[in-house]
Short mmCIF file of C-alpha atoms in Angstrom, two decimals:
data_model
loop_
_atom_site.label_atom_id
_atom_site.label_comp_id
_atom_site.label_asym_id
_atom_site.label_seq_id
_atom_site.Cartn_x
_atom_site.Cartn_y
_atom_site.Cartn_z
CA MET A 261 2.51 1.54 30.57
CA SER A 262 1.54 4.84 29.00
CA THR A 263 -1.97 5.19 27.61
CA GLN A 264 -0.83 7.66 24.95
CA ARG A 265 -0.34 6.33 21.51
CA LYS A 266 3.22 6.68 20.24
CA ASP A 267 4.22 5.83 16.72
CA THR A 268 7.81 6.33 15.95
CA LEU A 269 7.43 4.45 12.67
CA GLU A 270 5.63 7.58 11.19
CA LYS A 271 8.92 9.29 10.71
CA TYR A 272 9.91 6.55 8.28
CA PHE A 273 6.66 6.17 6.50
CA LYS A 274 5.96 9.96 6.14
CA PRO A 275 8.91 10.67 3.76
CA LEU A 276 8.02 7.49 1.95
CA LEU A 277 4.40 8.46 1.34
CA THR A 278 5.54 12.08 0.36
CA SER A 279 7.93 10.73 -2.15
CA ASP A 280 5.36 8.34 -3.47
CA LYS A 281 2.89 11.25 -3.95
CA LEU A 282 5.58 13.32 -5.76
CA SER A 283 6.48 10.41 -7.97
CA ASN A 284 2.79 10.00 -8.86
CA ALA A 285 2.39 13.78 -9.61
CA LEU A 286 5.37 13.61 -11.93
CA LEU A 287 3.96 10.62 -13.76
CA TRP A 288 0.65 12.35 -14.31
CA LEU A 289 2.35 15.54 -15.30
CA SER A 290 4.37 13.59 -17.94
CA ILE A 291 1.06 12.05 -19.25
CA ALA A 292 -0.53 15.37 -19.48
CA LEU A 293 2.45 16.74 -21.46
CA SER A 294 2.19 13.82 -23.87
CA PHE A 295 -1.38 14.74 -24.66
CA PHE A 296 -0.56 18.51 -24.82
CA LEU A 297 2.32 17.89 -27.21
CA LEU A 298 -0.11 16.40 -29.76
CA TYR A 299 -2.07 19.65 -29.96
CA VAL A 300 0.55 22.34 -29.70
CA GLY A 301 0.46 23.23 -33.38
CA ASP A 302 3.42 23.79 -35.66
CA SER A 303 5.62 25.95 -33.39
CA PRO A 304 9.03 24.30 -33.41
CA LYS A 305 10.26 26.51 -30.51
CA LEU A 306 7.28 25.55 -28.30
CA LYS A 307 7.57 21.86 -29.10
CA SER A 308 11.24 21.87 -28.42
CA THR A 309 10.76 23.60 -25.02
CA LEU A 310 7.94 21.14 -24.06
CA ASN A 311 10.09 18.23 -25.13
CA VAL A 312 12.94 19.31 -22.93
CA ILE A 313 10.48 19.77 -20.03
CA PHE A 314 9.08 16.37 -20.67
CA ILE A 315 12.53 14.78 -20.60
CA VAL A 316 13.41 16.47 -17.38
CA ILE A 317 10.19 15.39 -15.80
CA THR A 318 10.76 11.79 -16.90
CA LEU A 319 14.23 11.79 -15.50
CA LEU A 320 12.98 13.21 -12.23
CA TYR A 321 10.23 10.56 -12.08
CA PHE A 322 12.79 7.73 -12.72
CA VAL A 323 15.14 9.01 -9.99
CA ILE A 324 12.34 9.69 -7.43
CA SER A 325 10.34 6.54 -7.98
CA ASN A 326 13.45 4.37 -7.73
CA PHE A 327 14.65 6.18 -4.60
CA THR A 328 11.18 5.58 -3.15
CA SER A 329 11.04 1.88 -3.79
CA LEU A 330 14.72 0.98 -3.44
CA TYR A 331 15.52 3.02 -0.27
CA LEU A 332 12.63 4.73 1.46
CA ALA A 333 10.17 1.77 1.19
CA ARG A 334 12.80 -0.76 2.23
CA ARG A 335 13.91 1.37 5.24
CA ALA A 336 10.35 1.81 6.38
CA GLN A 337 9.36 -1.82 6.03
CA ASN A 338 12.54 -3.04 7.79
CA LYS A 339 11.66 -0.70 10.78
CA ARG A 340 8.09 -1.96 10.80
CA MET A 341 9.39 -5.50 10.89
CA THR A 342 11.76 -4.65 13.71
CA HIS A 343 8.99 -3.13 15.84
CA LEU A 344 6.70 -6.06 15.05
CA ILE A 345 9.29 -8.54 16.35
CA SER A 346 10.15 -6.32 19.39
CA ASN A 347 6.55 -5.98 20.45
CA SER A 348 5.65 -9.55 19.87
CA PHE A 349 8.51 -11.07 21.95
CA GLY A 350 9.08 -8.17 24.35
CA VAL A 351 12.63 -7.48 23.33
CA LEU A 352 14.38 -4.20 22.23
CA LEU A 353 15.94 -4.65 18.76
CA ASP A 354 16.58 -0.81 18.56
CA ASP A 355 16.48 2.36 20.80
CA GLU A 356 13.01 3.31 19.44
CA GLU A 357 9.69 2.58 20.92
CA THR A 358 6.09 2.37 19.87
CA ASN A 359 3.04 2.29 22.27
CA LEU A 360 -0.46 1.24 21.41
CA TYR A 361 0.52 0.62 17.77
CA TYR A 362 -0.48 -3.02 18.43
CA ASN A 363 -3.47 -3.59 20.67
CA ASN A 364 -3.62 -6.99 22.42
CA SER A 365 -2.97 -8.08 26.00
CA GLN A 366 -1.09 -11.30 25.18
CA ASN A 367 2.15 -11.97 26.91
CA PRO A 368 5.33 -11.83 24.68
CA SER A 369 5.12 -14.96 22.62
CA VAL A 370 4.48 -16.50 19.21
CA THR A 371 0.84 -16.06 19.94
CA ARG A 372 1.22 -12.31 20.42
CA LEU A 373 3.10 -12.23 17.07
CA GLY A 374 0.13 -14.00 15.33
CA ILE A 375 -2.36 -11.62 16.97
CA ASN A 376 -0.30 -8.59 15.84
CA VAL A 377 -0.30 -9.81 12.29
CA PHE A 378 -4.10 -10.59 12.64
CA GLU A 379 -4.56 -6.90 13.58
CA ASN A 380 -2.34 -5.79 10.68
CA ALA A 381 -4.26 -7.86 8.23
CA LEU A 382 -7.55 -6.31 9.37
CA PHE A 383 -6.28 -2.73 9.02
CA SER A 384 -4.43 -3.47 5.75
CA ASN A 385 -7.48 -5.21 4.25
CA THR A 386 -9.72 -2.31 5.14
CA ILE A 387 -7.36 0.36 3.81
CA ALA A 388 -6.64 -1.60 0.52
CA ALA A 389 -10.37 -2.12 -0.15
CA LYS A 390 -10.88 1.70 0.04
CA MET A 391 -7.81 2.40 -2.16
CA VAL A 392 -8.87 -0.09 -4.92
CA ILE A 393 -12.12 1.67 -5.48
CA ALA A 394 -10.25 4.89 -6.58
CA GLU A 395 -8.02 2.67 -8.85
CA ARG A 396 -11.02 0.95 -10.42
CA ILE A 397 -12.58 4.29 -11.26
CA LYS A 398 -9.29 5.49 -12.78
CA ILE A 399 -8.92 2.47 -14.99
CA GLY A 400 -12.54 2.39 -15.84
CA SER A 401 -12.36 5.99 -17.03
CA PHE A 402 -9.47 5.25 -19.31
CA VAL A 403 -11.37 2.25 -20.87
CA VAL A 404 -14.57 4.34 -21.26
CA LEU A 405 -12.62 7.18 -22.87
CA SER A 406 -10.79 4.72 -25.19
CA VAL A 407 -14.08 3.17 -26.30
CA ILE A 408 -15.55 6.59 -26.97
CA LEU A 409 -12.65 7.87 -28.88
CA MET A 410 -12.36 4.67 -30.89
CA SER A 411 -16.05 5.04 -31.90
CA TYR A 412 -15.22 8.19 -33.80
CA ARG A 413 -13.34 7.79 -37.10
CA SER A 414 -11.97 11.29 -36.78
CA THR A 415 -10.00 10.34 -33.69
CA SER A 416 -6.23 10.42 -34.58
CA LEU A 417 -4.13 7.27 -34.14
CA GLU A 418 -1.65 9.35 -32.25
CA LEU A 419 -4.13 10.13 -29.56
CA LEU A 420 -5.20 6.47 -29.23
CA ALA A 421 -1.51 5.53 -29.17
CA ILE A 422 -0.85 7.85 -26.24
CA ILE A 423 -3.78 6.48 -24.34
CA ALA A 424 -2.59 2.86 -24.96
CA GLN A 425 0.93 3.84 -23.99
CA THR A 426 -0.31 5.49 -20.81
CA LEU A 427 -1.99 2.40 -19.75
CA LEU A 428 0.44 -0.25 -20.88
CA THR A 429 3.91 1.35 -20.40
CA THR A 430 3.32 3.29 -17.16
CA THR A 431 2.69 1.94 -13.60
CA ILE A 432 -1.07 2.96 -13.80
CA LEU A 433 -2.38 -0.43 -14.89
CA THR A 434 0.35 -2.39 -13.03
CA ASN A 435 -0.47 -0.63 -9.74
CA TRP A 436 -4.08 -1.32 -10.13
CA VAL A 437 -3.47 -5.08 -10.67
CA LYS A 438 -1.01 -5.09 -7.73
CA LEU A 439 -3.59 -3.46 -5.53
CA GLU A 440 -6.25 -5.92 -6.50
CA ILE A 441 -3.84 -8.83 -5.55
CA LEU A 442 -2.83 -7.03 -2.40
CA ARG A 443 -6.47 -6.45 -1.25
CA HIS A 444 -7.35 -10.05 -1.98
CA GLY A 445 -4.26 -11.41 -0.27
CA PHE A 446 -4.88 -9.36 2.91
CA GLU A 447 -8.45 -10.73 2.95
CA VAL A 448 -7.18 -14.32 2.61
CA ILE A 449 -4.64 -13.82 5.44
CA TYR A 450 -7.22 -11.99 7.67
CA ASP A 451 -9.64 -14.99 7.20
CA SER A 452 -6.87 -17.43 7.94
CA CYS A 453 -5.94 -15.60 11.16
CA ARG A 454 -9.53 -15.59 12.18
CA THR A 455 -9.90 -19.29 11.48
CA LEU A 456 -6.71 -20.03 13.23
CA PHE A 457 -7.66 -18.29 16.53
CA LEU A 458 -11.29 -19.34 16.37
CA ASN A 459 -10.42 -23.10 16.21
CA SER A 460 -7.34 -23.22 18.29
CA SER A 461 -7.78 -24.50 21.83
CA THR A 462 -4.18 -25.41 22.29
CA ARG A 463 -0.75 -23.89 21.92
CA ASP A 464 1.20 -26.76 20.25
CA ASP A 465 3.85 -26.94 17.59
CA LEU A 466 1.27 -27.04 14.82
CA PHE A 467 -0.30 -23.78 16.08
CA THR A 468 3.09 -22.23 16.17
CA SER A 469 3.92 -23.25 12.63
CA GLN A 470 0.54 -21.97 11.38
CA ILE A 471 1.27 -18.57 12.99
CA PHE A 472 4.59 -18.36 11.31
CA ASN A 473 2.98 -19.40 8.04
CA VAL A 474 0.51 -16.48 8.08
CA VAL A 475 3.23 -14.02 9.20
CA MET A 476 5.46 -15.04 6.27
CA LYS A 477 2.53 -14.79 3.86
CA TYR A 478 1.69 -11.32 5.06
CA GLU A 479 5.29 -10.05 4.88
CA ILE A 480 5.92 -11.68 1.43
CA LEU A 481 2.68 -10.21 0.08
CA LYS A 482 3.54 -6.69 1.24
CA ALA A 483 7.20 -6.99 -0.04
CA SER A 484 6.36 -8.44 -3.40
CA MET A 485 3.52 -5.92 -4.29
CA GLY A 486 5.47 -2.86 -3.22
CA ILE A 487 2.28 -0.83 -2.81
CA ASN A 488 2.15 1.78 -0.04
CA LEU A 489 -1.06 1.89 1.89
CA SER A 490 -2.61 5.35 2.16
CA SER A 491 -2.07 7.08 5.53
CA ALA A 492 -4.96 9.34 4.91
CA ILE A 493 -7.34 6.51 4.51
CA PHE A 494 -5.87 4.91 7.67
CA HIS A 495 -6.68 7.99 9.70
CA LYS A 496 -10.20 8.00 8.27
CA VAL A 497 -10.93 4.29 9.12
CA ASN A 498 -8.76 4.07 12.26
CA ALA A 499 -11.38 4.77 14.86
CA GLU A 500 -14.05 2.45 13.19
CA THR A 501 -11.62 -0.36 12.46
CA THR A 502 -10.22 -0.15 16.04
CA VAL A 503 -13.78 -0.73 17.35
CA GLU A 504 -14.05 -3.67 14.98
CA TRP A 505 -10.72 -5.05 16.26
CA GLU A 506 -11.79 -4.86 19.89
CA ARG A 507 -15.05 -6.59 19.03
CA ILE A 508 -13.14 -9.41 17.28
CA LYS A 509 -10.75 -9.89 20.26
CA THR A 510 -13.67 -10.12 22.61
CA LYS A 511 -15.50 -12.67 20.45
CA LEU A 512 -12.29 -14.78 20.03
CA LYS A 513 -11.13 -14.20 23.60
CA LEU A 514 -7.76 -12.87 22.59
#
């Protein structure tokens, strides 16, 4: 087998992440325009122009965000599942191939499937834990700003309404909550996998059902939250987390 890492899944996740970034950029641009429209003065022409731009940006955000979640994300996750099953059971379900995407020496089996998801849970939990820090800072900044503005009587209600609308009617607050749930879910699944392989000395029907249980929980969690994990953070933590994974495999004799 080749010792060079080959990841054909990247061609599916790269456009997904790019589209996701574009969608977020449009969201923040629309929020910035909402604030700017509050202070543009009494120029009807300028306000009319900015409102047209705002509508266009909102429509673009609607189209791109839905294209991202309804097509690109589903396509990428379906391919990831195909490669997971192919690698776990040593079968070809398509004409693509990954190498060293999963790192364990088990023969094709349900056990290998469980170890692959164990590895996924470790990496996913590490990435989500890093991502949630930025989201907490973002939400915390909005809350602090709101408290400061509300403490001044001169603050216009329109400004406070825009801040409240930004938090409650956009995906900012929702994505933070989803990311918190995702991080906690990955942590629980990782702990479950660790306990499963730590205590299992036999390969019986109960062990098989427990593996399928954690696999389904992992896939349902990812599908239901719809949060795309950061590729930039993955590349930053990849080397360190790989070392941690090798240590875990050695300790658990996987």
